mmCIF file of N, CA, C and O in Angstrom:
data_model
loop_
_atom_site.group_PDB
_atom_site.id
_atom_site.type_symbol
_atom_site.label_atom_id
_atom_site.label_comp_id
_atom_site.label_asym_id
_atom_site.label_seq_id
_atom_site.Cartn_x
_atom_site.Cartn_y
_atom_site.Cartn_z
ATOM 1 N N UNK A 1 149.706 68.153 0.051
ATOM 2 C CA UNK A 1 148.511 68.181 -0.998
ATOM 3 C C UNK A 1 147.677 68.842 0.289
ATOM 4 O O UNK A 1 147.880 68.796 0.986
ATOM 5 N N UNK A 2 147.371 70.016 -0.388
ATOM 6 C CA UNK A 2 146.109 70.676 0.624
ATOM 7 C C UNK A 2 145.078 70.226 1.001
ATOM 8 O O UNK A 2 144.082 69.316 0.094
ATOM 9 N N UNK A 3 144.530 70.129 2.149
ATOM 10 C CA UNK A 3 143.182 69.339 2.257
ATOM 11 C C UNK A 3 141.964 69.933 2.449
ATOM 12 O O UNK A 3 141.597 70.977 3.123
ATOM 13 N N UNK A 4 140.333 69.448 1.324
ATOM 14 C CA UNK A 4 139.641 70.083 1.007
ATOM 15 C C UNK A 4 138.890 70.692 2.858
ATOM 16 O O UNK A 4 139.141 70.453 3.824
ATOM 17 N N UNK A 5 138.603 71.462 2.367
ATOM 18 C CA UNK A 5 137.576 72.223 3.850
ATOM 19 C C UNK A 5 136.180 71.689 3.335
ATOM 20 O O UNK A 5 135.669 72.482 2.160
ATOM 21 N N UNK A 6 135.528 71.792 4.275
ATOM 22 C CA UNK A 6 134.113 70.746 4.291
ATOM 23 C C UNK A 6 133.234 72.087 5.535
ATOM 24 O O UNK A 6 134.105 72.219 6.361
ATOM 25 N N UNK A 7 132.018 72.691 5.375
ATOM 26 C CA UNK A 7 131.777 73.009 5.904
ATOM 27 C C UNK A 7 130.332 71.736 6.565
ATOM 28 O O UNK A 7 129.973 70.859 6.382
ATOM 29 N N UNK A 8 129.164 72.816 7.186
ATOM 30 C CA UNK A 8 128.027 71.780 7.887
ATOM 31 C C UNK A 8 127.989 70.963 7.210
ATOM 32 O O UNK A 8 127.555 69.869 6.578
ATOM 33 N N UNK A 9 127.556 72.454 6.036
ATOM 34 C CA UNK A 9 126.379 72.329 5.174
ATOM 35 C C UNK A 9 126.485 71.214 4.353
ATOM 36 O O UNK A 9 125.931 69.523 4.154
ATOM 37 N N UNK A 10 128.053 71.045 3.987
ATOM 38 C CA UNK A 10 128.562 70.293 3.202
ATOM 39 C C UNK A 10 128.503 68.093 3.744
ATOM 40 O O UNK A 10 128.244 68.073 3.005
ATOM 41 N N UNK A 11 129.193 68.326 5.031
ATOM 42 C CA UNK A 11 128.704 66.858 6.078
ATOM 43 C C UNK A 11 127.295 67.057 5.895
ATOM 44 O O UNK A 11 126.808 65.410 5.946
ATOM 45 N N UNK A 12 126.828 67.723 6.444
ATOM 46 C CA UNK A 12 125.026 66.939 6.413
ATOM 47 C C UNK A 12 124.326 66.746 5.282
ATOM 48 O O UNK A 12 123.512 65.772 4.773
ATOM 49 N N UNK A 13 124.674 66.867 3.902
ATOM 50 C CA UNK A 13 124.705 66.634 2.620
ATOM 51 C C UNK A 13 125.074 65.565 2.502
ATOM 52 O O UNK A 13 124.603 64.484 1.850
ATOM 53 N N UNK A 14 126.370 65.510 2.817
ATOM 54 C CA UNK A 14 126.805 64.128 3.089
ATOM 55 C C UNK A 14 126.175 62.637 3.958
ATOM 56 O O UNK A 14 126.140 61.404 3.258
ATOM 57 N N UNK A 15 125.710 63.255 3.792
ATOM 58 C CA UNK A 15 124.904 61.880 5.534
ATOM 59 C C UNK A 15 123.502 61.979 5.093
ATOM 60 O O UNK A 15 123.048 60.931 5.933
ATOM 61 N N UNK A 16 123.203 62.635 3.683
ATOM 62 C CA UNK A 16 121.876 62.683 3.140
ATOM 63 C C UNK A 16 120.869 63.126 4.084
ATOM 64 O O UNK A 16 119.716 62.634 4.199
ATOM 65 N N UNK A 17 121.437 64.220 4.313
ATOM 66 C CA UNK A 17 120.123 65.316 5.362
ATOM 67 C C UNK A 17 120.375 66.238 4.572
ATOM 68 O O UNK A 17 120.989 66.827 4.306
ATOM 69 N N UNK A 18 118.738 67.089 5.327
ATOM 70 C CA UNK A 18 119.147 69.364 4.209
ATOM 71 C C UNK A 18 119.985 69.629 4.684
ATOM 72 O O UNK A 18 121.048 69.398 5.882
ATOM 73 N N UNK A 19 120.719 70.037 4.003
ATOM 74 C CA UNK A 19 122.014 70.518 4.514
ATOM 75 C C UNK A 19 121.750 72.859 4.568
ATOM 76 O O UNK A 19 122.711 73.462 4.224
ATOM 77 N N UNK A 20 120.785 72.858 4.854
ATOM 78 C CA UNK A 20 120.166 74.827 4.209
ATOM 79 C C UNK A 20 120.327 74.676 5.683
ATOM 80 O O UNK A 20 120.582 74.114 6.991
ATOM 81 N N UNK A 21 120.934 76.019 6.327
ATOM 82 C CA UNK A 21 121.277 76.118 7.791
ATOM 83 C C UNK A 21 119.997 76.038 8.739
ATOM 84 O O UNK A 21 120.109 76.233 9.725
ATOM 85 N N UNK A 22 119.909 76.422 8.348
ATOM 86 C CA UNK A 22 117.949 76.276 9.404
ATOM 87 C C UNK A 22 117.460 75.483 9.117
ATOM 88 O O UNK A 22 117.071 74.863 10.379
ATOM 89 N N UNK A 23 117.422 74.278 8.351
ATOM 90 C CA UNK A 23 117.825 72.782 8.608
ATOM 91 C C UNK A 23 119.174 71.916 9.754
ATOM 92 O O UNK A 23 118.220 71.300 10.868
ATOM 93 N N UNK A 24 119.619 72.543 9.570
ATOM 94 C CA UNK A 24 120.881 72.146 10.365
ATOM 95 C C UNK A 24 120.700 72.620 11.768
ATOM 96 O O UNK A 24 121.105 71.793 12.312
ATOM 97 N N UNK A 25 120.900 74.122 11.914
ATOM 98 C CA UNK A 25 120.107 74.623 12.948
ATOM 99 C C UNK A 25 119.323 73.437 14.045
ATOM 100 O O UNK A 25 119.326 72.926 14.961
ATOM 101 N N UNK A 26 118.283 73.898 13.446
ATOM 102 C CA UNK A 26 117.355 72.378 13.523
ATOM 103 C C UNK A 26 117.321 71.389 14.071
ATOM 104 O O UNK A 26 116.934 70.591 14.989
ATOM 105 N N UNK A 27 118.139 70.933 13.597
ATOM 106 C CA UNK A 27 118.507 69.474 13.645
ATOM 107 C C UNK A 27 119.071 69.383 15.154
ATOM 108 O O UNK A 27 119.979 68.425 15.701
ATOM 109 N N UNK A 28 120.200 70.084 15.119
ATOM 110 C CA UNK A 28 120.892 69.981 15.988
ATOM 111 C C UNK A 28 120.401 70.027 17.366
ATOM 112 O O UNK A 28 120.867 70.038 18.588
ATOM 113 N N UNK A 29 120.169 71.543 16.780
ATOM 114 C CA UNK A 29 118.411 71.689 18.295
ATOM 115 C C UNK A 29 117.783 70.132 19.030
ATOM 116 O O UNK A 29 117.820 70.137 20.362
ATOM 117 N N UNK A 30 117.285 69.682 18.213
ATOM 118 C CA UNK A 30 116.585 68.309 17.900
ATOM 119 C C UNK A 30 117.599 67.428 18.857
ATOM 120 O O UNK A 30 117.371 66.706 19.501
ATOM 121 N N UNK A 31 118.757 67.058 18.286
ATOM 122 C CA UNK A 31 119.455 65.839 18.897
ATOM 123 C C UNK A 31 120.267 66.842 20.342
ATOM 124 O O UNK A 31 120.679 64.987 20.185
ATOM 125 N N UNK A 32 120.016 67.729 20.527
ATOM 126 C CA UNK A 32 121.605 68.209 21.410
ATOM 127 C C UNK A 32 121.097 68.715 22.169
ATOM 128 O O UNK A 32 119.442 68.460 23.047
ATOM 129 N N UNK A 33 121.914 68.010 23.575
ATOM 130 C CA UNK A 33 123.204 67.268 23.962
ATOM 131 C C UNK A 33 122.827 66.003 23.582
ATOM 132 O O UNK A 33 121.960 65.301 24.614
ATOM 133 N N UNK A 34 124.162 65.235 23.146
ATOM 134 C CA UNK A 34 124.258 63.844 23.227
ATOM 135 C C UNK A 34 124.898 63.898 24.674
ATOM 136 O O UNK A 34 125.836 64.008 25.491
ATOM 137 N N UNK A 35 124.672 62.765 25.006
ATOM 138 C CA UNK A 35 124.519 62.187 26.833
ATOM 139 C C UNK A 35 126.067 62.202 26.759
ATOM 140 O O UNK A 35 127.207 61.548 25.633
ATOM 141 N N UNK A 36 126.713 62.469 28.071
ATOM 142 C CA UNK A 36 128.326 62.481 28.335
ATOM 143 C C UNK A 36 128.624 60.747 28.215
ATOM 144 O O UNK A 36 128.020 60.088 28.852
ATOM 145 N N UNK A 37 129.828 60.897 27.598
ATOM 146 C CA UNK A 37 130.302 59.658 27.440
ATOM 147 C C UNK A 37 129.943 58.229 26.397
ATOM 148 O O UNK A 37 130.509 57.778 25.447
ATOM 149 N N UNK A 38 128.922 59.333 25.618
ATOM 150 C CA UNK A 38 128.347 58.785 23.838
ATOM 151 C C UNK A 38 129.018 59.249 22.495
ATOM 152 O O UNK A 38 129.227 60.418 22.523
ATOM 153 N N UNK A 39 130.008 58.542 21.518
ATOM 154 C CA UNK A 39 130.424 59.058 20.897
ATOM 155 C C UNK A 39 129.964 59.668 19.664
ATOM 156 O O UNK A 39 128.073 58.884 19.534
ATOM 157 N N UNK A 40 130.071 59.979 19.109
ATOM 158 C CA UNK A 40 129.366 61.082 18.171
ATOM 159 C C UNK A 40 128.757 60.253 17.202
ATOM 160 O O UNK A 40 126.630 60.060 16.508
ATOM 161 N N UNK A 41 128.759 59.382 16.923
ATOM 162 C CA UNK A 41 128.576 58.123 15.858
ATOM 163 C C UNK A 41 127.633 56.937 16.797
ATOM 164 O O UNK A 41 126.786 56.802 15.798
ATOM 165 N N UNK A 42 127.659 57.187 17.826
ATOM 166 C CA UNK A 42 126.770 56.016 18.891
ATOM 167 C C UNK A 42 125.320 56.484 19.087
ATOM 168 O O UNK A 42 124.591 56.007 19.685
ATOM 169 N N UNK A 43 125.310 57.908 18.639
ATOM 170 C CA UNK A 43 124.127 58.946 19.490
ATOM 171 C C UNK A 43 122.601 58.276 18.413
ATOM 172 O O UNK A 43 122.554 57.853 17.262
ATOM 173 N N UNK A 44 122.289 58.093 19.168
ATOM 174 C CA UNK A 44 120.400 57.443 18.475
ATOM 175 C C UNK A 44 120.088 58.234 17.290
ATOM 176 O O UNK A 44 118.577 57.399 16.305
ATOM 177 N N UNK A 45 120.391 59.363 16.724
ATOM 178 C CA UNK A 45 119.974 60.105 15.750
ATOM 179 C C UNK A 45 120.354 60.384 14.331
ATOM 180 O O UNK A 45 119.653 60.328 13.332
ATOM 181 N N UNK A 46 120.798 58.274 14.613
ATOM 182 C CA UNK A 46 121.914 58.238 13.254
ATOM 183 C C UNK A 46 121.575 57.453 12.801
ATOM 184 O O UNK A 46 121.268 56.024 13.226
ATOM 185 N N UNK A 47 121.083 57.216 11.412
ATOM 186 C CA UNK A 47 120.621 55.254 10.741
ATOM 187 C C UNK A 47 122.799 54.734 10.841
ATOM 188 O O UNK A 47 123.678 55.286 10.778
ATOM 189 N N UNK A 48 122.403 53.557 10.617
ATOM 190 C CA UNK A 48 124.023 52.883 10.767
ATOM 191 C C UNK A 48 124.711 53.678 9.513
ATOM 192 O O UNK A 48 125.925 53.128 9.709
ATOM 193 N N UNK A 49 124.169 54.069 8.001
ATOM 194 C CA UNK A 49 124.931 54.375 7.159
ATOM 195 C C UNK A 49 125.652 55.919 7.536
ATOM 196 O O UNK A 49 127.081 55.889 7.813
ATOM 197 N N UNK A 50 125.033 56.316 8.234
ATOM 198 C CA UNK A 50 124.989 58.050 8.867
ATOM 199 C C UNK A 50 126.316 58.060 9.912
ATOM 200 O O UNK A 50 127.858 58.055 9.796
ATOM 201 N N UNK A 51 126.360 56.492 10.966
ATOM 202 C CA UNK A 51 127.425 56.509 11.556
ATOM 203 C C UNK A 51 128.064 55.595 11.460
ATOM 204 O O UNK A 51 129.255 55.807 11.856
ATOM 205 N N UNK A 52 128.699 55.096 10.524
ATOM 206 C CA UNK A 52 129.454 54.141 9.866
ATOM 207 C C UNK A 52 130.425 55.557 9.408
ATOM 208 O O UNK A 52 131.570 55.546 9.375
ATOM 209 N N UNK A 53 129.893 56.154 8.164
ATOM 210 C CA UNK A 53 130.596 57.632 8.167
ATOM 211 C C UNK A 53 131.093 58.222 8.820
ATOM 212 O O UNK A 53 131.799 58.847 9.376
ATOM 213 N N UNK A 54 130.640 58.725 10.104
ATOM 214 C CA UNK A 54 131.104 59.837 11.462
ATOM 215 C C UNK A 54 132.257 58.678 12.108
ATOM 216 O O UNK A 54 132.671 59.446 11.958
ATOM 217 N N UNK A 55 132.001 57.845 12.084
ATOM 218 C CA UNK A 55 133.136 56.231 12.941
ATOM 219 C C UNK A 55 134.226 56.269 12.077
ATOM 220 O O UNK A 55 135.474 56.743 12.509
ATOM 221 N N UNK A 56 134.323 56.276 10.903
ATOM 222 C CA UNK A 56 134.974 56.159 9.824
ATOM 223 C C UNK A 56 136.261 57.202 9.626
ATOM 224 O O UNK A 56 137.194 57.209 9.567
ATOM 225 N N UNK A 57 134.987 58.572 9.770
ATOM 226 C CA UNK A 57 136.157 59.839 9.328
ATOM 227 C C UNK A 57 136.765 59.928 10.785
ATOM 228 O O UNK A 57 137.774 60.233 10.335
ATOM 229 N N UNK A 58 136.216 59.297 12.166
ATOM 230 C CA UNK A 58 137.040 59.790 12.979
ATOM 231 C C UNK A 58 138.571 58.854 12.590
ATOM 232 O O UNK A 58 139.680 59.448 13.094
ATOM 233 N N UNK A 59 138.271 57.416 12.851
ATOM 234 C CA UNK A 59 138.744 56.477 13.267
ATOM 235 C C UNK A 59 139.894 56.423 11.625
ATOM 236 O O UNK A 59 141.183 56.341 11.796
ATOM 237 N N UNK A 60 139.860 56.766 10.177
ATOM 238 C CA UNK A 60 141.310 56.643 9.798
ATOM 239 C C UNK A 60 141.481 58.724 9.034
ATOM 240 O O UNK A 60 141.967 58.733 8.367
ATOM 241 N N UNK A 61 140.636 58.920 9.985
ATOM 242 C CA UNK A 61 141.562 60.698 10.083
ATOM 243 C C UNK A 61 141.712 61.272 8.581
ATOM 244 O O UNK A 61 142.275 61.684 8.439
ATOM 245 N N UNK A 62 140.337 60.943 8.030
ATOM 246 C CA UNK A 62 140.251 61.282 6.560
ATOM 247 C C UNK A 62 140.152 63.507 6.710
ATOM 248 O O UNK A 62 139.567 63.701 7.435
ATOM 249 N N UNK A 63 139.277 63.600 5.726
ATOM 250 C CA UNK A 63 139.493 64.655 5.340
ATOM 251 C C UNK A 63 137.768 65.826 5.942
ATOM 252 O O UNK A 63 138.281 66.294 6.578
ATOM 253 N N UNK A 64 137.443 64.621 6.834
ATOM 254 C CA UNK A 64 136.065 65.048 7.334
ATOM 255 C C UNK A 64 136.699 65.023 8.207
ATOM 256 O O UNK A 64 135.120 65.259 9.200
ATOM 257 N N UNK A 65 137.133 64.557 8.930
ATOM 258 C CA UNK A 65 137.117 64.563 10.058
ATOM 259 C C UNK A 65 137.462 65.927 11.385
ATOM 260 O O UNK A 65 136.528 65.778 12.646
ATOM 261 N N UNK A 66 137.750 66.852 10.437
ATOM 262 C CA UNK A 66 137.969 67.950 10.642
ATOM 263 C C UNK A 66 136.286 68.780 11.947
ATOM 264 O O UNK A 66 136.289 69.025 12.631
ATOM 265 N N UNK A 67 135.829 68.318 10.142
ATOM 266 C CA UNK A 67 134.176 68.702 10.386
ATOM 267 C C UNK A 67 133.341 67.970 11.576
ATOM 268 O O UNK A 67 132.476 68.374 12.350
ATOM 269 N N UNK A 68 133.323 66.993 11.779
ATOM 270 C CA UNK A 68 132.721 65.979 12.563
ATOM 271 C C UNK A 68 133.025 65.967 13.735
ATOM 272 O O UNK A 68 132.320 65.996 14.557
ATOM 273 N N UNK A 69 134.644 66.740 13.904
ATOM 274 C CA UNK A 69 135.348 67.079 15.037
ATOM 275 C C UNK A 69 134.106 67.787 15.776
ATOM 276 O O UNK A 69 133.521 68.617 16.771
ATOM 277 N N UNK A 70 134.091 69.332 14.515
ATOM 278 C CA UNK A 70 133.570 70.762 15.060
ATOM 279 C C UNK A 70 131.216 70.357 15.521
ATOM 280 O O UNK A 70 131.670 70.800 16.679
ATOM 281 N N UNK A 71 131.621 68.959 14.169
ATOM 282 C CA UNK A 71 129.870 68.780 15.104
ATOM 283 C C UNK A 71 129.755 68.084 16.111
ATOM 284 O O UNK A 71 128.814 68.438 17.194
ATOM 285 N N UNK A 72 130.857 67.402 16.605
ATOM 286 C CA UNK A 72 130.558 66.490 17.944
ATOM 287 C C UNK A 72 130.721 67.354 18.635
ATOM 288 O O UNK A 72 129.864 67.175 19.869
ATOM 289 N N UNK A 73 131.586 68.666 19.241
ATOM 290 C CA UNK A 73 131.808 69.051 19.868
ATOM 291 C C UNK A 73 130.390 70.756 20.280
ATOM 292 O O UNK A 73 129.821 70.400 20.864
ATOM 293 N N UNK A 74 129.481 71.258 18.311
ATOM 294 C CA UNK A 74 128.165 71.583 18.703
ATOM 295 C C UNK A 74 127.310 70.405 19.724
ATOM 296 O O UNK A 74 126.567 71.304 20.070
ATOM 297 N N UNK A 75 127.320 69.375 19.305
ATOM 298 C CA UNK A 75 126.402 68.251 19.888
ATOM 299 C C UNK A 75 125.972 68.226 21.481
ATOM 300 O O UNK A 75 125.260 67.766 21.585
ATOM 301 N N UNK A 76 127.267 68.803 21.711
ATOM 302 C CA UNK A 76 127.866 67.912 23.346
ATOM 303 C C UNK A 76 126.818 69.227 23.802
ATOM 304 O O UNK A 76 127.182 69.005 25.048
ATOM 305 N N UNK A 77 126.780 70.671 23.591
ATOM 306 C CA UNK A 77 126.208 71.902 24.082
ATOM 307 C C UNK A 77 124.812 71.814 23.679
ATOM 308 O O UNK A 77 123.738 71.174 23.290
ATOM 309 N N UNK A 78 124.065 72.020 25.161
ATOM 310 C CA UNK A 78 122.815 72.184 25.426
ATOM 311 C C UNK A 78 122.439 73.433 24.489
ATOM 312 O O UNK A 78 122.930 75.019 24.966
ATOM 313 N N UNK A 79 121.974 73.228 23.414
ATOM 314 C CA UNK A 79 121.346 74.549 22.497
ATOM 315 C C UNK A 79 120.191 75.766 22.624
ATOM 316 O O UNK A 79 120.069 76.596 23.051
ATOM 317 N N UNK A 80 119.648 74.604 24.915
ATOM 318 C CA UNK A 80 118.858 75.420 25.641
ATOM 319 C C UNK A 80 119.471 76.951 26.306
ATOM 320 O O UNK A 80 118.545 77.556 27.336
ATOM 321 N N UNK A 81 120.583 75.573 26.542
ATOM 322 C CA UNK A 81 121.323 77.669 27.545
ATOM 323 C C UNK A 81 122.107 78.286 26.500
ATOM 324 O O UNK A 81 122.380 78.326 25.428
#
């Protein structure tokens, strides 16, 4: 069975956040970089429900895991550099 393909816009919508490109870029600029040693789900920018979703996506290797991993990598970069 083929895994669904999710995009950042799908993930942000799933998290209950604005999911248009401009809003996603603004969110990433505002909350990046995540401090070294901090797991994505433990970053201060998430509410409890969002953090649980992100944590479970990775722990359960859910179909969301790939895009959550991509978000993690993106949010570790300093957008000002």
